[in-house]
Tab-separated table of N, CA and C in Angstrom:
chain	number	residue	atom	x	y	z
F	1	MET	N	-1.540	10.377	59.397
F	1	MET	CA	-1.784	11.239	58.249
F	1	MET	C	-2.250	10.377	57.079
F	2	LYS	N	-3.241	10.869	56.392
F	2	LYS	CA	-3.741	10.154	55.222
F	2	LYS	C	-2.785	10.339	54.051
F	3	LEU	N	-2.786	9.359	53.155
F	3	LEU	CA	-1.918	9.415	51.983
F	3	LEU	C	-2.201	10.659	51.133
F	4	ASP	N	-3.470	11.026	50.980
F	4	ASP	CA	-3.813	12.211	50.182
F	4	ASP	C	-3.231	13.486	50.791
F	5	ASP	N	-3.224	13.572	52.115
F	5	ASP	CA	-2.633	14.735	52.782
F	5	ASP	C	-1.127	14.792	52.518
F	6	TRP	N	-0.481	13.661	52.589
F	6	TRP	CA	0.959	13.580	52.354
F	6	TRP	C	1.279	13.989	50.917
F	7	LYS	N	0.491	13.475	49.961
F	7	LYS	CA	0.700	13.821	48.554
F	7	LYS	C	0.498	15.322	48.329
F	8	SER	N	-0.465	15.916	48.999
F	8	SER	CA	-0.720	17.344	48.884
F	8	SER	C	0.480	18.147	49.382
F	9	GLN	N	1.078	17.711	50.467
F	9	GLN	CA	2.262	18.394	50.993
F	9	GLN	C	3.444	18.273	50.031
F	10	ILE	N	3.621	17.108	49.443
F	10	ILE	CA	4.688	16.922	48.457
F	10	ILE	C	4.475	17.876	47.279
F	11	LYS	N	3.240	17.941	46.794
F	11	LYS	CA	2.928	18.788	45.640
F	11	LYS	C	3.231	20.247	45.952
F	12	ARG	N	2.787	20.719	47.110
F	12	ARG	CA	3.015	22.111	47.484
F	12	ARG	C	4.500	22.448	47.476
F	13	GLY	N	5.301	21.517	47.924
F	13	GLY	CA	6.731	21.771	48.018
F	13	GLY	C	7.494	21.637	46.718
F	14	THR	N	6.867	21.071	45.696
F	14	THR	CA	7.604	20.832	44.452
F	14	THR	C	7.042	21.565	43.232
F	15	LEU	N	5.858	22.144	43.315
F	15	LEU	CA	5.265	22.814	42.155
F	15	LEU	C	6.144	23.945	41.631
F	16	GLU	N	6.682	24.751	42.530
F	16	GLU	CA	7.541	25.857	42.117
F	16	GLU	C	8.741	25.335	41.334
F	17	PHE	N	9.368	24.295	41.850
F	17	PHE	CA	10.513	23.672	41.196
F	17	PHE	C	10.126	23.165	39.806
F	18	CYS	N	9.002	22.476	39.722
F	18	CYS	CA	8.554	21.912	38.442
F	18	CYS	C	8.235	22.999	37.420
F	19	ILE	N	7.605	24.077	37.848
F	19	ILE	CA	7.280	25.167	36.929
F	19	ILE	C	8.555	25.796	36.389
F	20	LEU	N	9.533	26.028	37.246
F	20	LEU	CA	10.798	26.601	36.782
F	20	LEU	C	11.502	25.654	35.816
F	21	LEU	N	11.442	24.356	36.088
F	21	LEU	CA	12.039	23.384	35.168
F	21	LEU	C	11.365	23.451	33.800
F	22	MET	N	10.045	23.600	33.788
F	22	MET	CA	9.304	23.648	32.529
F	22	MET	C	9.643	24.887	31.711
F	23	ILE	N	9.632	26.054	32.347
F	23	ILE	CA	9.826	27.276	31.564
F	23	ILE	C	11.295	27.540	31.264
F	24	ARG	N	12.171	26.772	31.873
F	24	ARG	CA	13.602	26.892	31.542
F	24	ARG	C	13.829	26.460	30.101
F	25	ARG	N	13.082	25.472	29.640
F	25	ARG	CA	13.232	24.956	28.270
F	25	ARG	C	12.733	25.941	27.231
F	26	GLN	N	11.546	26.505	27.517
F	26	GLN	CA	10.946	27.471	26.600
F	26	GLN	C	9.870	28.252	27.337
F	27	PRO	N	9.678	29.520	26.993
F	27	PRO	CA	8.610	30.297	27.626
F	27	PRO	C	7.263	29.597	27.437
F	28	SER	N	6.432	29.669	28.450
F	28	SER	CA	5.125	29.012	28.431
F	28	SER	C	4.079	29.947	29.012
F	29	TYR	N	2.832	29.762	28.592
F	29	TYR	CA	1.735	30.540	29.152
F	29	TYR	C	1.018	29.706	30.218
F	30	GLY	N	0.246	30.358	31.049
F	30	GLY	CA	-0.356	29.719	32.213
F	30	GLY	C	-1.114	28.444	31.928
F	31	TYR	N	-2.033	28.486	30.963
F	31	TYR	CA	-2.836	27.294	30.674
F	31	TYR	C	-1.953	26.151	30.183
F	32	GLU	N	-0.911	26.475	29.444
F	32	GLU	CA	0.026	25.464	28.959
F	32	GLU	C	0.747	24.795	30.145
F	33	ILE	N	1.122	25.592	31.130
F	33	ILE	CA	1.765	25.057	32.331
F	33	ILE	C	0.810	24.126	33.066
F	34	ILE	N	-0.423	24.573	33.246
F	34	ILE	CA	-1.433	23.763	33.934
F	34	ILE	C	-1.662	22.451	33.180
F	35	SER	N	-1.793	22.519	31.862
F	35	SER	CA	-2.025	21.319	31.042
F	35	SER	C	-0.860	20.344	31.136
F	36	THR	N	0.361	20.856	31.122
F	36	THR	CA	1.529	19.985	31.232
F	36	THR	C	1.548	19.288	32.581
F	37	LEU	N	1.279	20.030	33.641
F	37	LEU	CA	1.271	19.438	34.983
F	37	LEU	C	0.189	18.374	35.123
F	38	GLU	N	-0.918	18.532	34.402
F	38	GLU	CA	-2.018	17.558	34.476
F	38	GLU	C	-1.605	16.185	33.952
F	39	ARG	N	-0.550	16.123	33.153
F	39	ARG	CA	-0.064	14.828	32.665
F	39	ARG	C	0.503	13.979	33.796
F	40	TYR	N	0.822	14.616	34.899
F	40	TYR	CA	1.399	13.945	36.061
F	40	TYR	C	0.432	14.138	37.233
F	41	PRO	N	-0.431	13.146	37.500
F	41	PRO	CA	-1.499	13.326	38.495
F	41	PRO	C	-1.043	13.911	39.836
F	42	ILE	N	0.133	13.538	40.307
F	42	ILE	CA	0.572	14.070	41.601
F	42	ILE	C	0.899	15.563	41.519
F	43	LEU	N	1.140	16.082	40.317
F	43	LEU	CA	1.471	17.500	40.143
F	43	LEU	C	0.311	18.341	39.634
F	44	ALA	N	-0.785	17.710	39.253
F	44	ALA	CA	-1.918	18.453	38.703
F	44	ALA	C	-2.377	19.524	39.692
F	45	ALA	N	-2.577	20.730	39.172
F	45	ALA	CA	-2.997	21.847	40.017
F	45	ALA	C	-3.940	22.746	39.234
F	46	LYS	N	-4.814	23.407	39.939
F	46	LYS	CA	-5.801	24.286	39.324
F	46	LYS	C	-5.235	25.701	39.168
F	47	GLU	N	-5.975	26.513	38.419
F	47	GLU	CA	-5.583	27.902	38.167
F	47	GLU	C	-5.359	28.675	39.460
F	48	ASN	N	-6.216	28.419	40.470
F	48	ASN	CA	-6.114	29.179	41.716
F	48	ASN	C	-4.868	28.822	42.528
F	49	THR	N	-4.131	27.825	42.089
F	49	THR	CA	-2.843	27.494	42.691
F	49	THR	C	-1.705	28.015	41.824
F	50	ILE	N	-1.797	27.803	40.519
F	50	ILE	CA	-0.696	28.130	39.600
F	50	ILE	C	-0.522	29.633	39.402
F	51	TYR	N	-1.604	30.367	39.157
F	51	TYR	CA	-1.444	31.792	38.857
F	51	TYR	C	-0.889	32.597	40.040
F	52	PRO	N	-1.331	32.349	41.271
F	52	PRO	CA	-0.680	33.056	42.392
F	52	PRO	C	0.811	32.704	42.519
F	53	LEU	N	1.153	31.464	42.230
F	53	LEU	CA	2.559	31.050	42.277
F	53	LEU	C	3.359	31.779	41.192
F	54	LEU	N	2.800	31.885	39.994
F	54	LEU	CA	3.467	32.613	38.915
F	54	LEU	C	3.635	34.099	39.277
F	55	ARG	N	2.613	34.694	39.892
F	55	ARG	CA	2.714	36.103	40.300
F	55	ARG	C	3.818	36.287	41.342
F	56	ARG	N	3.929	35.354	42.274
F	56	ARG	CA	4.980	35.449	43.286
F	56	ARG	C	6.359	35.315	42.658
F	57	LEU	N	6.520	34.356	41.737
F	57	LEU	CA	7.802	34.173	41.060
F	57	LEU	C	8.180	35.414	40.248
F	58	LEU	N	7.189	36.068	39.640
F	58	LEU	CA	7.414	37.326	38.927
F	58	LEU	C	7.896	38.409	39.886
F	59	LYS	N	7.178	38.543	40.994
F	59	LYS	CA	7.504	39.568	41.984
F	59	LYS	C	8.909	39.372	42.542
F	60	GLU	N	9.316	38.118	42.713
F	60	GLU	CA	10.636	37.817	43.268
F	60	GLU	C	11.748	37.892	42.221
F	61	GLY	N	11.377	38.091	40.954
F	61	GLY	CA	12.360	38.263	39.901
F	61	GLY	C	12.913	36.974	39.313
F	62	TYR	N	12.300	35.845	39.618
F	62	TYR	CA	12.775	34.563	39.097
F	62	TYR	C	12.273	34.287	37.688
F	63	ILE	N	11.152	34.914	37.327
F	63	ILE	CA	10.610	34.777	35.980
F	63	ILE	C	10.220	36.161	35.469
F	64	SER	N	10.089	36.258	34.156
F	64	SER	CA	9.594	37.477	33.522
F	64	SER	C	8.369	37.090	32.704
F	65	SER	N	7.626	38.092	32.254
F	65	SER	CA	6.452	37.780	31.433
F	65	SER	C	6.364	38.750	30.266
F	66	THR	N	5.825	38.259	29.160
F	66	THR	CA	5.561	39.081	27.984
F	66	THR	C	4.248	38.630	27.365
F	67	TRP	N	3.542	39.579	26.793
F	67	TRP	CA	2.307	39.257	26.081
F	67	TRP	C	2.655	38.972	24.635
F	68	GLN	N	2.061	37.903	24.096
F	68	GLN	CA	2.287	37.565	22.688
F	68	GLN	C	0.950	37.325	22.007
F	69	GLU	N	0.842	37.870	20.809
F	69	GLU	CA	-0.362	37.658	20.013
F	69	GLU	C	-0.446	36.199	19.587
F	70	SER	N	-1.658	35.721	19.442
F	70	SER	CA	-1.883	34.359	18.992
F	70	SER	C	-2.061	34.349	17.480
F	71	ALA	N	-1.482	33.375	16.824
F	71	ALA	CA	-1.594	33.266	15.366
F	71	ALA	C	-3.000	32.877	14.943
F	72	GLU	N	-3.735	32.222	15.824
F	72	GLU	CA	-5.072	31.727	15.471
F	72	GLU	C	-6.165	32.773	15.675
F	73	GLY	N	-5.787	34.008	15.981
F	73	GLY	CA	-6.797	35.038	16.200
F	73	GLY	C	-7.375	35.008	17.612
F	74	LEU	N	-6.800	34.204	18.480
F	74	LEU	CA	-7.249	34.151	19.872
F	74	LEU	C	-6.669	35.353	20.618
F	75	PRO	N	-7.179	35.634	21.805
F	75	PRO	CA	-6.614	36.747	22.582
F	75	PRO	C	-5.123	36.523	22.864
F	76	PRO	N	-4.375	37.604	23.098
F	76	PRO	CA	-2.946	37.457	23.413
F	76	PRO	C	-2.755	36.615	24.671
F	77	ARG	N	-1.603	35.973	24.761
F	77	ARG	CA	-1.283	35.132	25.912
F	77	ARG	C	-0.070	35.704	26.626
F	78	LYS	N	-0.080	35.542	27.938
F	78	LYS	CA	1.042	35.990	28.753
F	78	LYS	C	2.014	34.821	28.911
F	79	TYR	N	3.203	34.981	28.340
F	79	TYR	CA	4.226	33.941	28.406
F	79	TYR	C	5.201	34.245	29.534
F	80	TYR	N	5.598	33.190	30.222
F	80	TYR	CA	6.537	33.298	31.332
F	80	TYR	C	7.863	32.674	30.925
F	81	ALA	N	8.965	33.345	31.290
F	81	ALA	CA	10.308	32.862	30.968
F	81	ALA	C	11.192	32.998	32.201
F	82	LEU	N	12.211	32.188	32.257
F	82	LEU	CA	13.167	32.210	33.357
F	82	LEU	C	14.122	33.392	33.202
F	83	THR	N	14.393	34.095	34.288
F	83	THR	CA	15.374	35.180	34.279
F	83	THR	C	16.737	34.619	34.701
F	84	GLY	N	17.766	35.433	34.629
F	84	GLY	CA	19.076	35.016	35.111
F	84	GLY	C	19.036	34.655	36.589
F	85	GLN	N	18.332	35.462	37.362
F	85	GLN	CA	18.171	35.188	38.792
F	85	GLN	C	17.395	33.879	38.988
F	86	GLY	N	16.400	33.648	38.147
F	86	GLY	CA	15.616	32.417	38.218
F	86	GLY	C	16.458	31.197	37.882
F	87	GLN	N	17.355	31.346	36.913
F	87	GLN	CA	18.243	30.242	36.541
F	87	GLN	C	19.147	29.872	37.718
F	88	ALA	N	19.691	30.883	38.410
F	88	ALA	CA	20.538	30.624	39.576
F	88	ALA	C	19.734	29.944	40.685
F	89	TYR	N	18.507	30.412	40.898
F	89	TYR	CA	17.624	29.820	41.902
F	89	TYR	C	17.315	28.367	41.541
F	90	LEU	N	17.026	28.127	40.264
F	90	LEU	CA	16.730	26.778	39.807
F	90	LEU	C	17.926	25.852	40.005
F	91	GLU	N	19.122	26.318	39.721
F	91	GLU	CA	20.320	25.496	39.916
F	91	GLU	C	20.488	25.126	41.388
F	92	ALA	N	20.212	26.079	42.282
F	92	ALA	CA	20.287	25.796	43.719
F	92	ALA	C	19.221	24.776	44.115
F	93	MET	N	18.031	24.911	43.566
F	93	MET	CA	16.953	23.965	43.860
F	93	MET	C	17.324	22.566	43.364
F	94	LYS	N	17.911	22.489	42.158
F	94	LYS	CA	18.316	21.194	41.609
F	94	LYS	C	19.330	20.510	42.511
F	95	SER	N	20.249	21.273	43.062
F	95	SER	CA	21.249	20.720	43.965
F	95	SER	C	20.585	20.165	45.230
F	96	GLU	N	19.672	20.936	45.796
F	96	GLU	CA	18.947	20.489	46.993
F	96	GLU	C	18.113	19.247	46.688
F	97	TRP	N	17.466	19.252	45.517
F	97	TRP	CA	16.632	18.117	45.120
F	97	TRP	C	17.482	16.853	44.996
F	98	GLY	N	18.647	17.000	44.381
F	98	GLY	CA	19.548	15.859	44.247
F	98	GLY	C	19.956	15.308	45.605
F	99	GLY	N	20.242	16.197	46.542
F	99	GLY	CA	20.591	15.768	47.896
F	99	GLY	C	19.440	15.063	48.585
F	100	LEU	N	18.242	15.564	48.379
F	100	LEU	CA	17.053	14.942	48.963
F	100	LEU	C	16.849	13.536	48.411
F	101	LEU	N	16.941	13.400	47.087
F	101	LEU	CA	16.766	12.078	46.476
F	101	LEU	C	17.841	11.101	46.937
F	102	ALA	N	19.068	11.582	47.066
F	102	ALA	CA	20.158	10.717	47.536
F	102	ALA	C	19.894	10.239	48.958
F	103	ALA	N	19.418	11.129	49.806
F	103	ALA	CA	19.111	10.750	51.188
F	103	ALA	C	17.983	9.723	51.242
F	104	ILE	N	16.953	9.941	50.434
F	104	ILE	CA	15.829	8.994	50.395
F	104	ILE	C	16.305	7.648	49.883
F	105	GLU	N	17.122	7.662	48.851
F	105	GLU	CA	17.661	6.418	48.299
F	105	GLU	C	18.444	5.655	49.361
F	106	GLU	N	19.263	6.366	50.098
F	106	GLU	CA	20.050	5.721	51.140
F	106	GLU	C	19.161	5.161	52.242
F	107	LEU	N	18.142	5.912	52.638
F	107	LEU	CA	17.219	5.444	53.675
F	107	LEU	C	16.433	4.215	53.216
F	108	GLN	N	16.151	4.153	51.925
F	108	GLN	CA	15.427	2.997	51.384
F	108	GLN	C	16.349	1.781	51.246
F	109	GLY	N	17.630	2.027	51.338
F	109	GLY	CA	18.579	0.925	51.228
F	109	GLY	C	18.882	0.529	49.788
F	110	GLY	N	18.740	1.443	48.888
F	110	GLY	CA	19.030	1.147	47.484
F	110	GLY	C	18.508	2.225	46.585
F	111	LYS	N	18.299	1.870	45.326
F	111	LYS	CA	17.863	2.824	44.318
F	111	LYS	C	16.502	3.396	44.672
F	112	CYS	N	16.365	4.715	44.517
F	112	CYS	CA	15.116	5.403	44.784
F	112	CYS	C	14.153	5.134	43.619
F	113	ASP	N	12.944	4.664	43.922
F	113	ASP	CA	11.953	4.342	42.884
F	113	ASP	C	11.172	5.555	42.442
F	114	GLY	N	11.267	6.666	43.097
F	114	GLY	CA	10.446	7.807	42.723
F	114	GLY	C	11.269	8.950	42.385
């Protein structure tokens, strides 16, 4: 397997987790989420990946959305926020993530570098 393929698989499995972590702090709109993820090359994703994921999270009840007017006279933006169900899901994901990192650290024979 090529390294790029492996990185793509990692990204697919962690984008949902990362998005929930981001909007847990404060509601965010789609482009803001995409821009934040772009700061981390391994997590960078295009609209055709992020918006379907946001729609699925909405449908599953993990996030909610509201339209908010822009102060700059721009069109309204759809903001996404974590629901109570989403918070519980995120806590479960954090626990699993911690277990995964611990296992990787142990397999590496010391502190996990990633």
